[in-house]
Amino acid sequence: MTDRAWFDAAKGDIPQWAASMPKDADGTTIDWDWVRSLDLAHGVGTIPESTPQSIHDALKADYATRERLESIIAQCNSTFMTDYDRFIGSYRLPRALVYANRRLNDNINTLLHLGEQQHLWVVSRERRGRTTVAVLRPYSGSRPSNDDQGMLNLSGETGDASAGNTAAENSDVKFPTTVALDDIQDRTAAILDARAERRKAQRFQKRAGDAAMARANLSGATSPGGAASSGNATGHHPKPDWRDAYLPGRDVDAVMGIDIETTGIDPARDYIIDVGFEFMNMASPRPAGEPETYAYEQGYYAAGDAYGQSRLAFGVPPENAALGNALIAKLTGIDVRGRSSEAGYRLFDEWPQAQAGLLARLTQQPYVAHNATFEHSWFMLNVAGYAESYRAGHITIIDTLPMSRQWDPGAVPTNEHPYGDNTLDAYAKRQGALDSAHNERHLGLEDSHIMLVAMKHHLAALKAQRKGPWGPAGRAGVGGKSCGRKR
């Protein structure tokens, strides 16, 4: 389908989702008629008049909409992946909801900025629990802020008369005397914490039930010590971890390394702006006929066994570009102010051909990433057909993070790094893929390259030592994480 027709097709899937997912991630019954009413293609945010109360009201409405959307989105993955009867045929509805949510988030940030410009509040970004939230405090100018009340006095009738104290003093617009801040605080951290506590309680109940069942049927009688530790190549013995499912097997060979750079860490709010990938064979010779060299941004990088390198740049909506992103600019060198769609950059979530091309590469061999669950979560919500292909078992994912954690002798726990220093930068340096004088570049292609070089060096050393995949607990075959139809 072309243009925005896929949004209509996504809404056509609502009956399937409604039958399988009556409640959202917070246990609230979903109003699917409300979802059906949303204009996902053209925006679900509120554009206010430029008055303090209008800005306040628009921000309050947008926060409420975002909370409803994100609670639905957060439940979609588990519902889709446990739909063993394949009643839900497509993941396009969650992608459409996320498309709208990203633009809504841009609208929220624009309103926050507008409120600062009009001296309605001061915004600080603070880490709260599992996320970073925007915290609003009263703008005080040269006067004390009214933190206890959570209100801003805009009347200009009391306090210092110095210029710039309030927006009202510099405008002919008659502003209301107060704007409430307590009801427009970002509740994301509290929502995520409560959600995590519910999951924790559910896991506890499940473990208690399993233990009770084991006692009832005496299943633990023959193995009072539990499963034996598998050990690793490090001399220390990290506990088994869910990430171990992403470890490679002893027969892994042709892989594609991939890394993405984004405007933030939340795939439901942020944008993909850089994708880099290349191919490398872990065991067999490099394919004949491939170019011998490639010019990476770093002149000291050598292509070596890598081939098929590609770097893709994507843009952001004008509203996102206008606000800038100093953190990402400092980290990656990518300034989103120059990446607006109005400057000719295509947005990844609006470019079906780019998504199809990437999906074709992701399915033709295992793909490798460092902390691969990050890339996986973004692909689920950005790449048309990825979720369906993953659920059908057509995608295999290998992660070098658990390779570092389980099999790297240098990844010993310390006070600073209780599980060992397993960043890509540290792993690549320990495996001889990155000079100690240089650091991880935080660009997709360059990071993919050092990751694959480190992986190949690491696998060669493990094979020579008969450890890792070649050790007693090693896996035959390609290894990695993949899904298939289960009953």
Tab-separated table of N, CA and C in Angstrom, residues 338-467:
chain	number	residue	atom	x	y	z
A	338	GLY	N	19.455	19.732	11.632
A	338	GLY	CA	19.708	19.656	10.200
A	338	GLY	C	19.130	18.425	9.548
A	339	ARG	N	18.339	17.647	10.301
A	339	ARG	CA	17.783	16.395	9.793
A	339	ARG	C	16.271	16.468	9.601
A	340	SER	N	15.723	17.660	9.470
A	340	SER	CA	14.288	17.790	9.295
A	340	SER	C	13.846	17.192	7.970
A	341	SER	N	12.626	16.674	7.951
A	341	SER	CA	12.063	16.194	6.690
A	341	SER	C	11.940	17.339	5.691
A	342	GLU	N	11.831	18.564	6.194
A	342	GLU	CA	11.770	19.713	5.302
A	342	GLU	C	13.109	19.987	4.624
A	343	ALA	N	14.191	19.436	5.191
A	343	ALA	CA	15.518	19.566	4.597
A	343	ALA	C	15.816	18.430	3.635
A	344	GLY	N	14.836	17.586	3.398
A	344	GLY	CA	14.999	16.522	2.412
A	344	GLY	C	15.305	15.162	2.989
A	345	TYR	N	15.359	15.029	4.313
A	345	TYR	CA	15.615	13.728	4.921
A	345	TYR	C	14.308	12.935	5.056
A	346	ARG	N	14.361	11.683	4.656
A	346	ARG	CA	13.194	10.818	4.799
A	346	ARG	C	13.135	10.255	6.208
A	347	LEU	N	11.942	10.136	6.744
A	347	LEU	CA	11.742	9.516	8.044
A	347	LEU	C	11.632	8.013	7.866
A	348	PHE	N	12.319	7.269	8.724
A	348	PHE	CA	12.329	5.824	8.573
A	348	PHE	C	10.931	5.236	8.698
A	349	ASP	N	10.120	5.764	9.632
A	349	ASP	CA	8.788	5.177	9.814
A	349	ASP	C	7.797	5.624	8.745
A	350	GLU	N	8.254	6.443	7.788
A	350	GLU	CA	7.432	6.834	6.645
A	350	GLU	C	8.010	6.344	5.326
A	351	TRP	N	8.955	5.431	5.389
A	351	TRP	CA	9.677	5.011	4.188
A	351	TRP	C	9.553	3.491	4.048
A	352	PRO	N	8.476	3.009	3.458
A	352	PRO	CA	8.263	1.556	3.376
A	352	PRO	C	9.339	0.827	2.596
A	353	GLN	N	9.919	1.473	1.577
A	353	GLN	CA	10.963	0.802	0.796
A	353	GLN	C	12.205	0.553	1.648
A	354	ALA	N	12.560	1.526	2.491
A	354	ALA	CA	13.713	1.340	3.371
A	354	ALA	C	13.444	0.236	4.381
A	355	GLN	N	12.233	0.174	4.897
A	355	GLN	CA	11.870	-0.873	5.843
A	355	GLN	C	11.926	-2.242	5.177
A	356	ALA	N	11.403	-2.342	3.957
A	356	ALA	CA	11.404	-3.624	3.244
A	356	ALA	C	12.823	-4.077	2.940
A	357	GLY	N	13.673	-3.140	2.551
A	357	GLY	CA	15.057	-3.487	2.264
A	357	GLY	C	15.792	-3.978	3.490
A	358	LEU	N	15.558	-3.320	4.614
A	358	LEU	CA	16.220	-3.747	5.842
A	358	LEU	C	15.694	-5.107	6.291
A	359	LEU	N	14.376	-5.319	6.197
A	359	LEU	CA	13.806	-6.607	6.599
A	359	LEU	C	14.389	-7.744	5.770
A	360	ALA	N	14.576	-7.522	4.481
A	360	ALA	CA	15.149	-8.570	3.629
A	360	ALA	C	16.534	-8.964	4.113
A	361	ARG	N	17.306	-7.993	4.575
A	361	ARG	CA	18.647	-8.293	5.073
A	361	ARG	C	18.604	-8.972	6.442
A	362	LEU	N	17.648	-8.576	7.267
A	362	LEU	CA	17.555	-9.146	8.607
A	362	LEU	C	17.119	-10.602	8.592
A	363	THR	N	16.455	-11.027	7.539
A	363	THR	CA	15.932	-12.394	7.481
A	363	THR	C	16.823	-13.352	6.701
A	364	GLN	N	17.839	-12.850	6.001
A	364	GLN	CA	18.594	-13.771	5.145
A	364	GLN	C	19.722	-14.486	5.875
A	365	GLN	N	20.080	-14.033	7.070
A	365	GLN	CA	21.067	-14.688	7.906
A	365	GLN	C	20.889	-14.140	9.326
A	366	PRO	N	21.525	-14.730	10.338
A	366	PRO	CA	21.402	-14.152	11.678
A	366	PRO	C	21.928	-12.719	11.687
A	367	TYR	N	21.287	-11.883	12.477
A	367	TYR	CA	21.869	-10.549	12.668
A	367	TYR	C	22.417	-10.435	14.076
A	368	VAL	N	23.477	-9.654	14.203
A	368	VAL	CA	24.203	-9.502	15.459
A	368	VAL	C	24.113	-8.049	15.900
A	369	ALA	N	23.854	-7.845	17.187
A	369	ALA	CA	23.876	-6.510	17.769
A	369	ALA	C	24.422	-6.620	19.184
A	370	HIS	N	24.896	-5.520	19.714
A	370	HIS	CA	25.366	-5.482	21.090
A	370	HIS	C	24.241	-4.911	21.940
A	371	ASN	N	23.723	-5.728	22.848
A	371	ASN	CA	22.460	-5.453	23.545
A	371	ASN	C	21.337	-5.471	22.510
A	372	ALA	N	21.187	-6.630	21.895
A	372	ALA	CA	20.309	-6.783	20.730
A	372	ALA	C	18.846	-6.529	21.036
A	373	THR	N	18.434	-6.643	22.294
A	373	THR	CA	17.033	-6.371	22.597
A	373	THR	C	16.664	-4.917	22.293
A	374	PHE	N	17.662	-4.025	22.301
A	374	PHE	CA	17.405	-2.631	21.935
A	374	PHE	C	17.001	-2.551	20.463
A	375	GLU	N	17.846	-3.074	19.582
A	375	GLU	CA	17.511	-3.050	18.158
A	375	GLU	C	16.205	-3.784	17.894
A	376	HIS	N	16.034	-4.930	18.529
A	376	HIS	CA	14.812	-5.719	18.323
A	376	HIS	C	13.560	-4.912	18.675
A	377	SER	N	13.583	-4.208	19.785
A	377	SER	CA	12.403	-3.437	20.190
A	377	SER	C	12.095	-2.327	19.199
A	378	TRP	N	13.125	-1.729	18.617
A	378	TRP	CA	12.901	-0.681	17.616
A	378	TRP	C	12.402	-1.254	16.305
A	379	PHE	N	12.929	-2.383	15.899
A	379	PHE	CA	12.474	-3.000	14.655
A	379	PHE	C	11.021	-3.450	14.764
A	380	MET	N	10.627	-3.947	15.930
A	380	MET	CA	9.239	-4.371	16.117
A	380	MET	C	8.269	-3.229	15.823
A	381	LEU	N	8.638	-2.019	16.208
A	381	LEU	CA	7.728	-0.882	16.117
A	381	LEU	C	8.037	0.060	14.957
A	382	ASN	N	8.989	-0.330	14.090
A	382	ASN	CA	9.356	0.533	12.972
A	382	ASN	C	9.378	-0.155	11.616
A	383	VAL	N	9.645	-1.437	11.590
A	383	VAL	CA	9.869	-2.144	10.329
A	383	VAL	C	8.642	-2.987	9.986
A	384	ALA	N	7.966	-2.625	8.914
A	384	ALA	CA	6.788	-3.379	8.491
A	384	ALA	C	7.177	-4.829	8.198
A	385	GLY	N	6.494	-5.765	8.815
A	385	GLY	CA	6.735	-7.179	8.588
A	385	GLY	C	7.735	-7.818	9.530
A	386	TYR	N	8.456	-7.014	10.310
A	386	TYR	CA	9.477	-7.597	11.187
A	386	TYR	C	8.846	-8.456	12.279
A	387	ALA	N	7.853	-7.925	12.963
A	387	ALA	CA	7.226	-8.680	14.057
A	387	ALA	C	6.656	-9.995	13.554
A	388	GLU	N	6.015	-9.947	12.394
A	388	GLU	CA	5.429	-11.156	11.824
A	388	GLU	C	6.521	-12.173	11.465
A	389	SER	N	7.630	-11.679	10.887
A	389	SER	CA	8.727	-12.574	10.520
A	389	SER	C	9.401	-13.162	11.751
A	390	TYR	N	9.560	-12.353	12.785
A	390	TYR	CA	10.183	-12.842	14.009
A	390	TYR	C	9.309	-13.917	14.651
A	391	ARG	N	8.001	-13.657	14.744
A	391	ARG	CA	7.099	-14.629	15.352
A	391	ARG	C	7.076	-15.937	14.581
A	392	ALA	N	7.252	-15.852	13.270
A	392	ALA	CA	7.223	-17.055	12.437
A	392	ALA	C	8.550	-17.809	12.440
A	393	GLY	N	9.553	-17.283	13.134
A	393	GLY	CA	10.833	-17.974	13.214
A	393	GLY	C	11.781	-17.694	12.070
A	394	HIS	N	11.529	-16.640	11.302
A	394	HIS	CA	12.379	-16.328	10.156
A	394	HIS	C	13.542	-15.407	10.500
A	395	ILE	N	13.632	-14.988	11.759
A	395	ILE	CA	14.690	-14.073	12.187
A	395	ILE	C	15.433	-14.698	13.351
A	396	THR	N	16.763	-14.694	13.268
A	396	THR	CA	17.625	-15.184	14.340
A	396	THR	C	18.506	-14.033	14.815
A	397	ILE	N	18.585	-13.856	16.125
A	397	ILE	CA	19.305	-12.725	16.708
A	397	ILE	C	20.429	-13.237	17.597
A	398	ILE	N	21.621	-12.725	17.386
A	398	ILE	CA	22.785	-13.036	18.217
A	398	ILE	C	23.230	-11.750	18.902
A	399	ASP	N	23.614	-11.865	20.153
A	399	ASP	CA	23.958	-10.688	20.950
A	399	ASP	C	25.373	-10.837	21.505
A	400	THR	N	26.226	-9.856	21.237
A	400	THR	CA	27.591	-9.908	21.767
A	400	THR	C	27.669	-9.467	23.228
A	401	LEU	N	26.596	-8.870	23.765
A	401	LEU	CA	26.611	-8.492	25.178
A	401	LEU	C	26.720	-9.715	26.090
A	402	PRO	N	25.880	-10.735	25.949
A	402	PRO	CA	26.083	-11.927	26.793
A	402	PRO	C	27.370	-12.677	26.470
A	403	MET	N	27.881	-12.550	25.238
A	403	MET	CA	29.205	-13.125	24.947
A	403	MET	C	30.246	-12.488	25.850
A	404	SER	N	30.181	-11.174	25.984
A	404	SER	CA	31.107	-10.472	26.856
A	404	SER	C	30.884	-10.875	28.311
A	405	ARG	N	29.640	-10.932	28.715
A	405	ARG	CA	29.322	-11.187	30.120
A	405	ARG	C	29.674	-12.608	30.545
A	406	GLN	N	29.422	-13.589	29.677
A	406	GLN	CA	29.602	-14.987	30.056
A	406	GLN	C	30.972	-15.552	29.706
A	407	TRP	N	31.565	-15.074	28.613
A	407	TRP	CA	32.741	-15.753	28.081
A	407	TRP	C	34.007	-14.918	28.035
A	408	ASP	N	33.952	-13.675	28.462
A	408	ASP	CA	35.124	-12.807	28.349
A	408	ASP	C	35.847	-12.746	29.696
A	409	PRO	N	37.085	-13.211	29.776
A	409	PRO	CA	37.810	-13.193	31.052
A	409	PRO	C	37.970	-11.791	31.626
A	410	GLY	N	37.922	-10.769	30.776
A	410	GLY	CA	38.100	-9.409	31.266
A	410	GLY	C	36.856	-8.809	31.878
A	411	ALA	N	35.736	-9.497	31.732
A	411	ALA	CA	34.470	-8.940	32.210
A	411	ALA	C	34.215	-9.360	33.655
A	412	VAL	N	35.189	-9.150	34.517
A	412	VAL	CA	35.037	-9.545	35.916
A	412	VAL	C	34.221	-8.497	36.662
A	413	PRO	N	33.391	-8.922	37.591
A	413	PRO	CA	32.604	-7.955	38.358
A	413	PRO	C	33.478	-7.049	39.208
A	414	THR	N	33.093	-5.801	39.292
A	414	THR	CA	33.747	-4.818	40.154
A	414	THR	C	32.652	-4.033	40.866
A	415	ASN	N	33.055	-3.195	41.807
A	415	ASN	CA	32.069	-2.351	42.480
A	415	ASN	C	31.372	-1.437	41.489
A	416	GLU	N	32.133	-0.925	40.512
A	416	GLU	CA	31.552	-0.025	39.519
A	416	GLU	C	30.690	-0.769	38.527
A	417	HIS	N	31.096	-1.997	38.190
A	417	HIS	CA	30.356	-2.817	37.228
A	417	HIS	C	30.097	-4.191	37.856
A	418	PRO	N	28.988	-4.333	38.582
A	418	PRO	CA	28.726	-5.590	39.294
A	418	PRO	C	28.659	-6.814	38.394
A	419	TYR	N	28.337	-6.626	37.121
A	419	TYR	CA	28.276	-7.744	36.172
A	419	TYR	C	29.436	-7.714	35.185
A	420	GLY	N	30.428	-6.899	35.463
A	420	GLY	CA	31.527	-6.719	34.536
A	420	GLY	C	31.246	-5.565	33.595
A	421	ASP	N	32.300	-5.004	33.032
A	421	ASP	CA	32.146	-3.901	32.075
A	421	ASP	C	31.889	-4.502	30.701
A	422	ASN	N	30.634	-4.477	30.304
A	422	ASN	CA	30.235	-5.142	29.064
A	422	ASN	C	29.727	-4.173	28.009
A	423	THR	N	30.128	-2.921	28.108
A	423	THR	CA	29.805	-1.997	27.029
A	423	THR	C	30.510	-2.443	25.761
A	424	LEU	N	29.998	-2.003	24.617
A	424	LEU	CA	30.661	-2.341	23.360
A	424	LEU	C	32.084	-1.820	23.342
A	425	ASP	N	32.292	-0.631	23.867
A	425	ASP	CA	33.624	-0.042	23.904
A	425	ASP	C	34.591	-0.937	24.670
A	426	ALA	N	34.191	-1.384	25.855
A	426	ALA	CA	35.069	-2.222	26.679
A	426	ALA	C	35.293	-3.591	26.031
A	427	TYR	N	34.230	-4.175	25.520
A	427	TYR	CA	34.333	-5.498	24.890
A	427	TYR	C	35.235	-5.445	23.669
A	428	ALA	N	35.047	-4.437	22.819
A	428	ALA	CA	35.862	-4.323	21.604
A	428	ALA	C	37.335	-4.120	21.945
A	429	LYS	N	37.616	-3.351	22.977
A	429	LYS	CA	39.015	-3.137	23.365
A	429	LYS	C	39.634	-4.414	23.909
A	430	ARG	N	38.899	-5.154	24.721
A	430	ARG	CA	39.451	-6.399	25.265
A	430	ARG	C	39.703	-7.429	24.173
A	431	GLN	N	38.903	-7.385	23.117
A	431	GLN	CA	39.040	-8.365	22.042
A	431	GLN	C	39.907	-7.864	20.889
A	432	GLY	N	40.567	-6.743	21.078
A	432	GLY	CA	41.504	-6.250	20.067
A	432	GLY	C	40.855	-5.645	18.841
A	433	ALA	N	39.599	-5.244	18.952
A	433	ALA	CA	38.900	-4.648	17.815
A	433	ALA	C	38.933	-3.126	17.852
A	434	LEU	N	39.381	-2.557	18.952
A	434	LEU	CA	39.412	-1.105	19.099
A	434	LEU	C	40.634	-0.740	19.914
A	435	ASP	N	41.416	0.187	19.398
A	435	ASP	CA	42.620	0.638	20.081
A	435	ASP	C	42.254	1.327	21.391
A	436	SER	N	43.067	1.124	22.412
A	436	SER	CA	42.781	1.711	23.716
A	436	SER	C	42.801	3.232	23.695
A	437	ALA	N	43.430	3.809	22.676
A	437	ALA	CA	43.496	5.266	22.587
A	437	ALA	C	42.229	5.870	21.990
A	438	HIS	N	41.353	5.035	21.484
A	438	HIS	CA	40.136	5.529	20.845
A	438	HIS	C	38.901	4.946	21.530
A	439	ASN	N	37.776	5.589	21.303
A	439	ASN	CA	36.532	5.157	21.924
A	439	ASN	C	35.492	4.791	20.877
A	440	GLU	N	34.495	4.050	21.326
A	440	GLU	CA	33.341	3.721	20.484
A	440	GLU	C	32.803	5.009	19.849
A	441	ARG	N	32.512	4.940	18.551
A	441	ARG	CA	32.145	6.150	17.821
A	441	ARG	C	30.683	6.549	17.991
A	442	HIS	N	29.804	5.628	18.323
A	442	HIS	CA	28.364	5.889	18.410
A	442	HIS	C	27.796	6.324	17.058
A	443	LEU	N	28.230	5.653	16.025
A	443	LEU	CA	27.600	5.706	14.712
A	443	LEU	C	27.352	4.274	14.270
A	444	GLY	N	26.227	4.047	13.589
A	444	GLY	CA	25.792	2.698	13.309
A	444	GLY	C	26.824	1.816	12.629
A	445	LEU	N	27.403	2.264	11.527
A	445	LEU	CA	28.310	1.416	10.767
A	445	LEU	C	29.605	1.162	11.532
A	446	GLU	N	30.177	2.205	12.098
A	446	GLU	CA	31.441	2.039	12.817
A	446	GLU	C	31.279	1.114	14.015
A	447	ASP	N	30.174	1.250	14.732
A	447	ASP	CA	29.956	0.375	15.886
A	447	ASP	C	29.677	-1.059	15.458
A	448	SER	N	28.975	-1.236	14.343
A	448	SER	CA	28.760	-2.583	13.810
A	448	SER	C	30.086	-3.245	13.476
A	449	HIS	N	30.995	-2.457	12.921
A	449	HIS	CA	32.280	-3.015	12.491
A	449	HIS	C	33.109	-3.509	13.672
A	450	ILE	N	33.294	-2.664	14.688
A	450	ILE	CA	34.121	-3.110	15.810
A	450	ILE	C	33.455	-4.263	16.549
A	451	MET	N	32.135	-4.306	16.540
A	451	MET	CA	31.423	-5.409	17.183
A	451	MET	C	31.718	-6.732	16.477
A	452	LEU	N	31.634	-6.752	15.143
A	452	LEU	CA	31.872	-7.994	14.406
A	452	LEU	C	33.330	-8.430	14.491
A	453	VAL	N	34.249	-7.463	14.423
A	453	VAL	CA	35.669	-7.811	14.563
A	453	VAL	C	35.917	-8.420	15.940
A	454	ALA	N	35.341	-7.822	16.982
A	454	ALA	CA	35.512	-8.356	18.329
A	454	ALA	C	34.906	-9.751	18.441
A	455	MET	N	33.738	-9.945	17.859
A	455	MET	CA	33.081	-11.246	17.918
A	455	MET	C	33.929	-12.321	17.234
A	456	LYS	N	34.484	-11.985	16.078
A	456	LYS	CA	35.286	-12.977	15.356
A	456	LYS	C	36.555	-13.323	16.131
A	457	HIS	N	37.231	-12.311	16.675
A	457	HIS	CA	38.420	-12.571	17.493
A	457	HIS	C	38.063	-13.437	18.698
A	458	HIS	N	36.947	-13.099	19.325
A	458	HIS	CA	36.535	-13.795	20.532
A	458	HIS	C	36.202	-15.262	20.236
A	459	LEU	N	35.447	-15.504	19.174
A	459	LEU	CA	35.091	-16.885	18.829
A	459	LEU	C	36.323	-17.708	18.486
A	460	ALA	N	37.283	-17.102	17.799
A	460	ALA	CA	38.508	-17.835	17.459
A	460	ALA	C	39.266	-18.246	18.717
A	461	ALA	N	39.339	-17.331	19.677
A	461	ALA	CA	40.036	-17.653	20.926
A	461	ALA	C	39.285	-18.727	21.709
A	462	LEU	N	37.967	-18.634	21.762
A	462	LEU	CA	37.184	-19.627	22.485
A	462	LEU	C	37.302	-21.010	21.858
A	463	LYS	N	37.328	-21.062	20.535
A	463	LYS	CA	37.463	-22.355	19.857
A	463	LYS	C	38.811	-22.986	20.165
A	464	ALA	N	39.862	-22.167	20.165
A	464	ALA	CA	41.194	-22.692	20.455
A	464	ALA	C	41.282	-23.216	21.880
A	465	GLN	N	40.517	-22.607	22.790
A	465	GLN	CA	40.541	-23.001	24.195
A	465	GLN	C	39.492	-24.058	24.532
A	466	ARG	N	38.675	-24.420	23.556
A	466	ARG	CA	37.563	-25.352	23.760
A	466	ARG	C	36.629	-24.849	24.856
A	467	LYS	N	36.286	-23.592	24.754
A	467	LYS	CA	35.398	-22.952	25.722
A	467	LYS	C	34.258	-22.274	24.969
